[in-house]
GROMACS .gro file of N, CA and C in nm:
model
  477
    1MET      N    1  -5.218  -5.871   0.274
    1MET     CA    2  -5.090  -5.845   0.331
    1MET      C    3  -5.086  -5.908   0.470
    2THR      N    4  -4.978  -5.971   0.496
    2THR     CA    5  -4.965  -6.037   0.625
    2THR      C    6  -4.888  -5.946   0.721
    3THR      N    7  -4.896  -5.983   0.845
    3THR     CA    8  -4.828  -5.902   0.946
    3THR      C    9  -4.677  -5.913   0.932
    4ALA      N   10  -4.627  -6.020   0.879
    4ALA     CA   11  -4.483  -6.036   0.861
    4ALA      C   12  -4.432  -5.941   0.754
    5GLU      N   13  -4.514  -5.915   0.650
    5GLU     CA   14  -4.472  -5.825   0.543
    5GLU      C   15  -4.482  -5.679   0.587
    6SER      N   16  -4.577  -5.647   0.674
    6SER     CA   17  -4.594  -5.507   0.715
    6SER      C   18  -4.495  -5.468   0.825
    7ARG      N   19  -4.439  -5.565   0.892
    7ARG     CA   20  -4.345  -5.534   0.999
    7ARG      C   21  -4.218  -5.465   0.950
    8PRO      N   22  -4.149  -5.508   0.845
    8PRO     CA   23  -4.028  -5.437   0.802
    8PRO      C   24  -4.058  -5.293   0.762
    9SER      N   25  -4.170  -5.267   0.696
    9SER     CA   26  -4.198  -5.129   0.657
    9SER      C   27  -4.234  -5.046   0.780
   10ALA      N   28  -4.298  -5.103   0.880
   10ALA     CA   29  -4.330  -5.031   1.002
   10ALA      C   30  -4.202  -5.002   1.081
   11ILE      N   31  -4.110  -5.096   1.082
   11ILE     CA   32  -3.984  -5.076   1.152
   11ILE      C   33  -3.903  -4.965   1.083
   12LEU      N   34  -3.903  -4.964   0.951
   12LEU     CA   35  -3.831  -4.859   0.877
   12LEU      C   36  -3.895  -4.723   0.901
   13THR      N   37  -4.026  -4.718   0.908
   13THR     CA   38  -4.095  -4.592   0.932
   13THR      C   39  -4.060  -4.539   1.071
   14VAL      N   40  -4.064  -4.627   1.171
   14VAL     CA   41  -4.031  -4.586   1.307
   14VAL      C   42  -3.884  -4.544   1.315
   15ALA      N   43  -3.793  -4.615   1.249
   15ALA     CA   44  -3.650  -4.582   1.251
   15ALA      C   45  -3.626  -4.446   1.186
   16ALA      N   46  -3.694  -4.419   1.075
   16ALA     CA   47  -3.679  -4.289   1.008
   16ALA      C   48  -3.730  -4.177   1.098
   17PHE      N   49  -3.844  -4.200   1.162
   17PHE     CA   50  -3.900  -4.099   1.253
   17PHE      C   51  -3.805  -4.073   1.370
   18LEU      N   52  -3.750  -4.180   1.427
   18LEU     CA   53  -3.658  -4.164   1.539
   18LEU      C   54  -3.529  -4.092   1.497
   19ALA      N   55  -3.482  -4.116   1.374
   19ALA     CA   56  -3.361  -4.049   1.326
   19ALA      C   57  -3.385  -3.899   1.314
   20VAL      N   58  -3.499  -3.861   1.256
   20VAL     CA   59  -3.530  -3.719   1.239
   20VAL      C   60  -3.558  -3.655   1.375
   21ALA      N   61  -3.643  -3.717   1.454
   21ALA     CA   62  -3.679  -3.660   1.583
   21ALA      C   63  -3.559  -3.661   1.678
   22GLY      N   64  -3.476  -3.764   1.670
   22GLY     CA   65  -3.359  -3.773   1.757
   22GLY      C   66  -3.259  -3.663   1.726
   23SER      N   67  -3.232  -3.639   1.598
   23SER     CA   68  -3.136  -3.534   1.563
   23SER      C   69  -3.191  -3.396   1.600
   24PHE      N   70  -3.322  -3.378   1.585
   24PHE     CA   71  -3.384  -3.252   1.626
   24PHE      C   72  -3.370  -3.235   1.778
   25GLY      N   73  -3.395  -3.340   1.851
   25GLY     CA   74  -3.386  -3.335   1.997
   25GLY      C   75  -3.243  -3.307   2.044
   26VAL      N   76  -3.144  -3.371   1.981
   26VAL     CA   77  -3.005  -3.348   2.019
   26VAL      C   78  -2.965  -3.203   1.989
   27GLY      N   79  -3.005  -3.150   1.874
   27GLY     CA   80  -2.976  -3.011   1.839
   27GLY      C   81  -3.040  -2.914   1.936
   28LEU      N   82  -3.165  -2.942   1.976
   28LEU     CA   83  -3.234  -2.857   2.071
   28LEU      C   84  -3.165  -2.861   2.207
   29ALA      N   85  -3.123  -2.979   2.249
   29ALA     CA   86  -3.056  -2.992   2.378
   29ALA      C   87  -2.922  -2.918   2.379
   30ILE      N   88  -2.848  -2.926   2.269
   30ILE     CA   89  -2.718  -2.857   2.262
   30ILE      C   90  -2.738  -2.706   2.265
   31SER      N   91  -2.837  -2.657   2.191
   31SER     CA   92  -2.858  -2.512   2.186
   31SER      C   93  -2.914  -2.458   2.316
   32MET      N   94  -2.982  -2.539   2.393
   32MET     CA   95  -3.037  -2.492   2.520
   32MET      C   96  -2.933  -2.491   2.631
   33HIS      N   97  -2.828  -2.570   2.619
   33HIS     CA   98  -2.727  -2.580   2.725
   33HIS      C   99  -2.596  -2.513   2.686
   34HIS      N  100  -2.600  -2.400   2.621
   34HIS     CA  101  -2.476  -2.331   2.585
   34HIS      C  102  -2.431  -2.242   2.700
   35GLU      N  103  -2.302  -2.213   2.700
   35GLU     CA  104  -2.247  -2.125   2.802
   35GLU      C  105  -2.261  -1.981   2.755
   36PRO      N  106  -2.283  -1.889   2.847
   36PRO     CA  107  -2.293  -1.748   2.805
   36PRO      C  108  -2.158  -1.701   2.751
   37PRO      N  109  -2.160  -1.609   2.656
   37PRO     CA  110  -2.032  -1.562   2.600
   37PRO      C  111  -1.949  -1.490   2.706
   38GLN      N  112  -1.820  -1.509   2.695
   38GLN     CA  113  -1.731  -1.444   2.791
   38GLN      C  114  -1.726  -1.295   2.761
   39GLU      N  115  -1.711  -1.220   2.866
   39GLU     CA  116  -1.707  -1.075   2.851
   39GLU      C  117  -1.573  -1.036   2.788
   40ILE      N  118  -1.578  -0.957   2.682
   40ILE     CA  119  -1.458  -0.913   2.613
   40ILE      C  120  -1.416  -0.778   2.669
   41VAL      N  121  -1.294  -0.773   2.716
   41VAL     CA  122  -1.242  -0.649   2.772
   41VAL      C  123  -1.147  -0.590   2.668
   42ALA      N  124  -1.181  -0.472   2.622
   42ALA     CA  125  -1.097  -0.406   2.523
   42ALA      C  126  -0.980  -0.337   2.592
   43GLU      N  127  -0.861  -0.363   2.540
   43GLU     CA  128  -0.743  -0.298   2.595
   43GLU      C  129  -0.737  -0.155   2.541
   44PRO      N  130  -0.702  -0.062   2.624
   44PRO     CA  131  -0.694   0.076   2.575
   44PRO      C  132  -0.582   0.089   2.471
   45VAL      N  133  -0.615   0.154   2.362
   45VAL     CA  134  -0.520   0.174   2.255
   45VAL      C  135  -0.479   0.321   2.255
   46ALA      N  136  -0.351   0.343   2.245
   46ALA     CA  137  -0.302   0.481   2.242
   46ALA      C  138  -0.348   0.547   2.113
   47ALA      N  139  -0.407   0.662   2.125
   47ALA     CA  140  -0.455   0.734   2.007
   47ALA      C  141  -0.336   0.787   1.928
   48PRO      N  142  -0.343   0.777   1.795
   48PRO     CA  143  -0.232   0.830   1.716
   48PRO      C  144  -0.224   0.981   1.732
   49LEU      N  145  -0.102   1.030   1.737
   49LEU     CA  146  -0.084   1.173   1.755
   49LEU      C  147  -0.145   1.252   1.639
   50GLU      N  148  -0.114   1.211   1.519
   50GLU     CA  149  -0.171   1.275   1.401
   50GLU      C  150  -0.188   1.167   1.295
   51ASP      N  151  -0.292   1.180   1.217
   51ASP     CA  152  -0.311   1.086   1.108
   51ASP      C  153  -0.210   1.116   0.998
   52LEU      N  154  -0.153   1.011   0.941
   52LEU     CA  155  -0.058   1.028   0.833
   52LEU      C  156  -0.130   1.022   0.700
   53MET      N  157  -0.094   1.111   0.612
   53MET     CA  158  -0.145   1.108   0.475
   53MET      C  159  -0.035   1.056   0.386
   54LYS      N  160  -0.075   0.985   0.282
   54LYS     CA  161   0.021   0.932   0.185
   54LYS      C  162  -0.023   0.982   0.048
   55VAL      N  163   0.063   1.059  -0.017
   55VAL     CA  164   0.027   1.117  -0.146
   55VAL      C  165   0.147   1.112  -0.241
   56TYR      N  166   0.115   1.111  -0.371
   56TYR     CA  167   0.215   1.130  -0.474
   56TYR      C  168   0.204   1.273  -0.523
   57TYR      N  169   0.314   1.345  -0.520
   57TYR     CA  170   0.318   1.483  -0.566
   57TYR      C  171   0.394   1.484  -0.698
   58PRO      N  172   0.325   1.512  -0.810
   58PRO     CA  173   0.396   1.515  -0.939
   58PRO      C  174   0.480   1.642  -0.951
   59PHE      N  175   0.605   1.625  -0.986
   59PHE     CA  176   0.691   1.742  -1.009
   59PHE      C  177   0.646   1.805  -1.140
   60PRO      N  178   0.622   1.936  -1.141
   60PRO     CA  179   0.557   1.998  -1.258
   60PRO      C  180   0.643   2.006  -1.384
   61GLU      N  181   0.772   1.992  -1.374
   61GLU     CA  182   0.860   2.006  -1.491
   61GLU      C  183   0.920   1.871  -1.529
   62ASP      N  184   0.934   1.848  -1.660
   62ASP     CA  185   1.006   1.730  -1.708
   62ASP      C  186   1.156   1.752  -1.692
   63ILE      N  187   1.229   1.642  -1.686
   63ILE     CA  188   1.374   1.647  -1.675
   63ILE      C  189   1.431   1.600  -1.809
   64TYR      N  190   1.511   1.685  -1.873
   64TYR     CA  191   1.573   1.654  -2.002
   64TYR      C  192   1.722   1.631  -1.979
   65ILE      N  193   1.770   1.513  -2.023
   65ILE     CA  194   1.909   1.476  -2.002
   65ILE      C  195   1.966   1.427  -2.134
   66THR      N  196   2.090   1.463  -2.162
   66THR     CA  197   2.162   1.407  -2.276
   66THR      C  198   2.273   1.319  -2.221
   67ARG      N  199   2.265   1.190  -2.254
   67ARG     CA  200   2.365   1.095  -2.206
   67ARG      C  201   2.495   1.109  -2.286
   68PRO      N  202   2.607   1.056  -2.235
   68PRO     CA  203   2.734   1.066  -2.307
   68PRO      C  204   2.730   1.005  -2.448
   69ASP      N  205   2.642   0.907  -2.470
   69ASP     CA  206   2.631   0.848  -2.605
   69ASP      C  207   2.534   0.926  -2.694
   70GLN      N  208   2.500   1.049  -2.653
   70GLN     CA  209   2.412   1.141  -2.726
   70GLN      C  210   2.266   1.095  -2.729
   71THR      N  211   2.228   1.005  -2.643
   71THR     CA  212   2.088   0.965  -2.629
   71THR      C  213   2.018   1.070  -2.544
   72MET      N  214   1.905   1.118  -2.593
   72MET     CA  215   1.825   1.218  -2.519
   72MET      C  216   1.724   1.142  -2.434
   73VAL      N  217   1.717   1.175  -2.306
   73VAL     CA  218   1.622   1.112  -2.214
   73VAL      C  219   1.531   1.220  -2.157
   74ILE      N  220   1.401   1.191  -2.160
   74ILE     CA  221   1.301   1.280  -2.100
   74ILE      C  222   1.233   1.201  -1.989
   75ALA      N  223   1.233   1.256  -1.870
   75ALA     CA  224   1.173   1.186  -1.755
   75ALA      C  225   1.079   1.280  -1.680
   76SER      N  226   0.967   1.224  -1.637
   76SER     CA  227   0.876   1.292  -1.546
   76SER      C  228   0.877   1.214  -1.416
   77VAL      N  229   0.872   1.285  -1.305
   77VAL     CA  230   0.880   1.218  -1.176
   77VAL      C  231   0.767   1.263  -1.084
   78SER      N  232   0.731   1.173  -0.994
   78SER     CA  233   0.639   1.204  -0.884
   78SER      C  234   0.707   1.162  -0.755
   79PHE      N  235   0.681   1.239  -0.651
   79PHE     CA  236   0.741   1.211  -0.521
   79PHE      C  237   0.635   1.153  -0.429
   80TYR      N  238   0.667   1.040  -0.364
   80TYR     CA  239   0.577   0.979  -0.266
   80TYR      C  240   0.609   1.041  -0.131
   81LEU      N  241   0.509   1.109  -0.076
   81LEU     CA  242   0.525   1.179   0.052
   81LEU      C  243   0.436   1.115   0.157
   82GLU      N  244   0.483   1.116   0.280
   82GLU     CA  245   0.405   1.061   0.390
   82GLU      C  246   0.424   1.152   0.510
   83GLY      N  247   0.312   1.197   0.567
   83GLY     CA  248   0.322   1.285   0.683
   83GLY      C  249   0.186   1.337   0.724
   84SER      N  250   0.186   1.420   0.824
   84SER     CA  251   0.060   1.481   0.869
   84SER      C  252   0.016   1.583   0.764
   85PRO      N  253  -0.113   1.614   0.760
   85PRO     CA  254  -0.160   1.714   0.662
   85PRO      C  255  -0.087   1.847   0.675
   86ALA      N  256  -0.061   1.891   0.797
   86ALA     CA  257   0.009   2.019   0.816
   86ALA      C  258   0.152   2.012   0.762
   87ALA      N  259   0.220   1.900   0.788
   87ALA     CA  260   0.357   1.885   0.740
   87ALA      C  261   0.361   1.880   0.587
   88LEU      N  262   0.263   1.813   0.527
   88LEU     CA  263   0.260   1.804   0.381
   88LEU      C  264   0.231   1.940   0.317
   89LEU      N  265   0.143   2.018   0.379
   89LEU     CA  266   0.117   2.152   0.327
   89LEU      C  267   0.242   2.240   0.335
   90HIS      N  268   0.313   2.230   0.447
   90HIS     CA  269   0.437   2.307   0.462
   90HIS      C  270   0.540   2.263   0.357
   91LEU      N  271   0.550   2.133   0.336
   91LEU     CA  272   0.645   2.080   0.238
   91LEU      C  273   0.609   2.127   0.097
   92GLN      N  274   0.481   2.131   0.067
   92GLN     CA  275   0.437   2.177  -0.065
   92GLN      C  276   0.473   2.325  -0.085
   93GLU      N  277   0.455   2.406   0.018
   93GLU     CA  278   0.491   2.548   0.009
   93GLU      C  279   0.642   2.565  -0.013
   94VAL      N  280   0.721   2.488   0.060
   94VAL     CA  281   0.867   2.496   0.045
   94VAL      C  282   0.908   2.453  -0.096
   95ALA      N  283   0.845   2.346  -0.147
   95ALA     CA  284   0.879   2.297  -0.281
   95ALA      C  285   0.842   2.401  -0.387
   96LYS      N  286   0.729   2.469  -0.370
   96LYS     CA  287   0.690   2.572  -0.467
   96LYS      C  288   0.786   2.690  -0.463
   97GLU      N  289   0.826   2.731  -0.342
   97GLU     CA  290   0.919   2.843  -0.329
   97GLU      C  291   1.055   2.811  -0.389
   98ARG      N  292   1.098   2.686  -0.373
   98ARG     CA  293   1.232   2.647  -0.418
   98ARG      C  294   1.230   2.567  -0.547
   99GLN      N  295   1.124   2.578  -0.626
   99GLN     CA  296   1.112   2.497  -0.747
   99GLN      C  297   1.227   2.517  -0.845
  100PRO      N  298   1.272   2.639  -0.873
  100PRO     CA  299   1.386   2.653  -0.964
  100PRO      C  300   1.513   2.584  -0.912
  101GLU      N  301   1.540   2.599  -0.782
  101GLU     CA  302   1.656   2.532  -0.722
  101GLU      C  303   1.641   2.381  -0.728
  102LEU      N  304   1.520   2.335  -0.699
  102LEU     CA  305   1.493   2.191  -0.701
  102LEU      C  306   1.508   2.136  -0.842
  103GLN      N  307   1.459   2.210  -0.941
  103GLN     CA  308   1.471   2.168  -1.081
  103GLN      C  309   1.619   2.156  -1.119
  104ALA      N  310   1.698   2.255  -1.081
  104ALA     CA  311   1.842   2.252  -1.113
  104ALA      C  312   1.911   2.135  -1.043
  105ALA      N  313   1.876   2.110  -0.918
  105ALA     CA  314   1.938   2.000  -0.844
  105ALA      C  315   1.900   1.865  -0.903
  106LEU      N  316   1.774   1.850  -0.944
  106LEU     CA  317   1.731   1.724  -1.006
  106LEU      C  318   1.800   1.703  -1.140
  107LEU      N  319   1.814   1.810  -1.219
  107LEU     CA  320   1.884   1.799  -1.347
  107LEU      C  321   2.030   1.759  -1.327
  108GLU      N  322   2.094   1.819  -1.227
  108GLU     CA  323   2.234   1.786  -1.199
  108GLU      C  324   2.248   1.640  -1.155
  109ALA      N  325   2.160   1.596  -1.065
  109ALA     CA  326   2.165   1.456  -1.018
  109ALA      C  327   2.138   1.360  -1.133
  110ALA      N  328   2.044   1.394  -1.219
  110ALA     CA  329   2.012   1.307  -1.333
  110ALA      C  330   2.128   1.302  -1.431
  111GLN      N  331   2.197   1.414  -1.453
  111GLN     CA  332   2.310   1.416  -1.546
  111GLN      C  333   2.428   1.337  -1.490
  112VAL      N  334   2.455   1.352  -1.361
  112VAL     CA  335   2.564   1.275  -1.298
  112VAL      C  336   2.534   1.126  -1.308
  113GLN      N  337   2.408   1.088  -1.284
  113GLN     CA  338   2.371   0.946  -1.292
  113GLN      C  339   2.379   0.897  -1.436
  114ALA      N  340   2.347   0.982  -1.534
  114ALA     CA  341   2.356   0.943  -1.675
  114ALA      C  342   2.500   0.911  -1.713
  115GLU      N  343   2.593   0.988  -1.661
  115GLU     CA  344   2.735   0.964  -1.691
  115GLU      C  345   2.788   0.841  -1.617
  116ALA      N  346   2.728   0.806  -1.505
  116ALA     CA  347   2.774   0.691  -1.426
  116ALA      C  348   2.713   0.560  -1.472
  117SER      N  349   2.598   0.564  -1.539
  117SER     CA  350   2.529   0.441  -1.580
  117SER      C  351   2.581   0.393  -1.714
  118ALA      N  352   2.593   0.262  -1.726
  118ALA     CA  353   2.650   0.203  -1.847
  118ALA      C  354   2.555   0.210  -1.967
  119ASP      N  355   2.426   0.188  -1.943
  119ASP     CA  356   2.330   0.186  -2.053
  119ASP      C  357   2.195   0.238  -2.005
  120ILE      N  358   2.098   0.242  -2.096
  120ILE     CA  359   1.967   0.298  -2.064
  120ILE      C  360   1.895   0.217  -1.955
  121PRO      N  361   1.889   0.082  -1.963
  121PRO     CA  362   1.820   0.009  -1.855
  121PRO      C  363   1.884   0.032  -1.717
  122ALA      N  364   2.015   0.038  -1.712
  122ALA     CA  365   2.082   0.064  -1.583
  122ALA      C  366   2.051   0.206  -1.536
  123TYR      N  367   2.047   0.300  -1.629
  123TYR     CA  368   2.016   0.438  -1.595
  123TYR      C  369   1.875   0.450  -1.539
  124ARG      N  370   1.782   0.384  -1.606
  124ARG     CA  371   1.642   0.388  -1.561
  124ARG      C  372   1.629   0.327  -1.421
  125ALA      N  373   1.703   0.221  -1.394
  125ALA     CA  374   1.696   0.156  -1.263
  125ALA      C  375   1.759   0.240  -1.152
  126ASP      N  376   1.867   0.313  -1.185
  126ASP     CA  377   1.941   0.388  -1.083
  126ASP      C  378   1.892   0.531  -1.063
  127LEU      N  379   1.819   0.586  -1.159
  127LEU     CA  380   1.778   0.726  -1.153
  127LEU      C  381   1.690   0.759  -1.032
  128PRO      N  382   1.588   0.679  -0.997
  128PRO     CA  383   1.504   0.717  -0.883
  128PRO      C  384   1.581   0.732  -0.752
  129ALA      N  385   1.677   0.645  -0.726
  129ALA     CA  386   1.754   0.655  -0.601
  129ALA      C  387   1.840   0.782  -0.599
  130ALA      N  388   1.897   0.818  -0.714
  130ALA     CA  389   1.979   0.939  -0.721
  130ALA      C  390   1.893   1.064  -0.698
  131LEU      N  391   1.774   1.065  -0.758
  131LEU     CA  392   1.684   1.179  -0.740
  131LEU      C  393   1.630   1.186  -0.597
  132LEU      N  394   1.603   1.070  -0.538
  132LEU     CA  395   1.553   1.065  -0.401
  132LEU      C  396   1.655   1.126  -0.304
  133ALA      N  397   1.780   1.089  -0.319
  133ALA     CA  398   1.883   1.144  -0.230
  133ALA      C  399   1.892   1.295  -0.244
  134ARG      N  400   1.884   1.344  -0.367
  134ARG     CA  401   1.899   1.488  -0.390
  134ARG      C  402   1.779   1.565  -0.337
  135VAL      N  403   1.658   1.516  -0.364
  135VAL     CA  404   1.538   1.590  -0.320
  135VAL      C  405   1.527   1.590  -0.168
  136ASN      N  406   1.564   1.481  -0.103
  136ASN     CA  407   1.561   1.478   0.044
  136ASN      C  408   1.667   1.571   0.103
  137ALA      N  409   1.781   1.583   0.036
  137ALA     CA  410   1.884   1.675   0.085
  137ALA      C  411   1.836   1.819   0.077
  138MET      N  412   1.754   1.849  -0.022
  138MET     CA  413   1.705   1.987  -0.038
  138MET      C  414   1.584   2.018   0.048
  139LEU      N  415   1.491   1.924   0.060
  139LEU     CA  416   1.365   1.951   0.128
  139LEU      C  417   1.361   1.906   0.273
  140GLY      N  418   1.455   1.822   0.313
  140GLY     CA  419   1.455   1.771   0.450
  140GLY      C  420   1.495   1.878   0.550
  141ASP      N  421   1.446   1.862   0.671
  141ASP     CA  422   1.485   1.951   0.780
  141ASP      C  423   1.507   1.866   0.905
  142GLU      N  424   1.526   1.930   1.019
  142GLU     CA  425   1.553   1.856   1.142
  142GLU      C  426   1.436   1.768   1.183
  143ALA      N  427   1.314   1.818   1.165
  143ALA     CA  428   1.196   1.741   1.205
  143ALA      C  429   1.175   1.620   1.115
  144THR      N  430   1.189   1.640   0.985
  144THR     CA  431   1.175   1.530   0.888
  144THR      C  432   1.293   1.534   0.792
  145PRO      N  433   1.398   1.459   0.822
  145PRO     CA  434   1.515   1.463   0.735
  145PRO      C  435   1.493   1.398   0.598
  146ALA      N  436   1.396   1.308   0.587
  146ALA     CA  437   1.367   1.242   0.459
  146ALA      C  438   1.216   1.248   0.433
  147PRO      N  439   1.165   1.363   0.390
  147PRO     CA  440   1.020   1.374   0.369
  147PRO      C  441   0.970   1.294   0.249
  148VAL      N  442   1.056   1.275   0.149
  148VAL     CA  443   1.017   1.200   0.030
  148VAL      C  444   1.058   1.054   0.052
  149LYS      N  445   0.961   0.964   0.041
  149LYS     CA  446   0.987   0.823   0.067
  149LYS      C  447   1.027   0.747  -0.059
  150GLU      N  448   0.981   0.795  -0.176
  150GLU     CA  449   1.008   0.724  -0.300
  150GLU      C  450   0.997   0.823  -0.416
  151VAL      N  451   1.075   0.799  -0.520
  151VAL     CA  452   1.063   0.875  -0.644
  151VAL      C  453   1.013   0.778  -0.750
  152LEU      N  454   0.902   0.814  -0.812
  152LEU     CA  455   0.840   0.729  -0.914
  152LEU      C  456   0.861   0.794  -1.050
  153LEU      N  457   0.915   0.719  -1.145
  153LEU     CA  458   0.928   0.769  -1.282
  153LEU      C  459   0.794   0.749  -1.351
  154THR      N  460   0.724   0.857  -1.380
  154THR     CA  461   0.594   0.846  -1.445
  154THR      C  462   0.607   0.849  -1.597
  155LYS      N  463   0.720   0.899  -1.646
  155LYS     CA  464   0.748   0.895  -1.790
  155LYS      C  465   0.899   0.881  -1.805
  156PHE      N  466   0.939   0.795  -1.898
  156PHE     CA  467   1.082   0.778  -1.926
  156PHE      C  468   1.095   0.745  -2.073
  157MET      N  469   1.142   0.842  -2.150
  157MET     CA  470   1.160   0.822  -2.294
  157MET      C  471   1.306   0.845  -2.330
  158ALA      N  472   1.360   0.754  -2.409
  158ALA     CA  473   1.497   0.768  -2.457
  158ALA      C  474   1.494   0.770  -2.609
  159ARG      N  475   1.560   0.870  -2.668
  159ARG     CA  476   1.566   0.881  -2.815
  159ARG      C  477   1.709   0.884  -2.861
   0.00000   0.00000   0.00000
């Protein structure tokens, strides 16, 4: 082997070594000359007065409605409530005490909506809003005029 033939391989070896060692050296230099992290100042956050709970309260009785076209509808509903634990407990007690009145009011609202709706799909779409207005009118007070945020139909059968 002549020196002319060994020179290109020696140059490639040195170039490869310099590429590896150079990148290592640059990485080391960058990591050694970093700036210290800036101090993070946390802004004071106002503590919430009370934690809000979000629950669905299933109404224990089904609602039976006969539409003007003699279609029988059976619906089960759940009420979406949002409030402090104390407010929700108070609301639950009021709902239990007034359950017969609430049942009658929901039946009346459902029957009025059945007579106002053209067909079953329209009735199903409009029923939650009618029940929501009625239940909030009965259970709301000055502190929480609308304790129920949503009425969910958990069962809806038409025969």
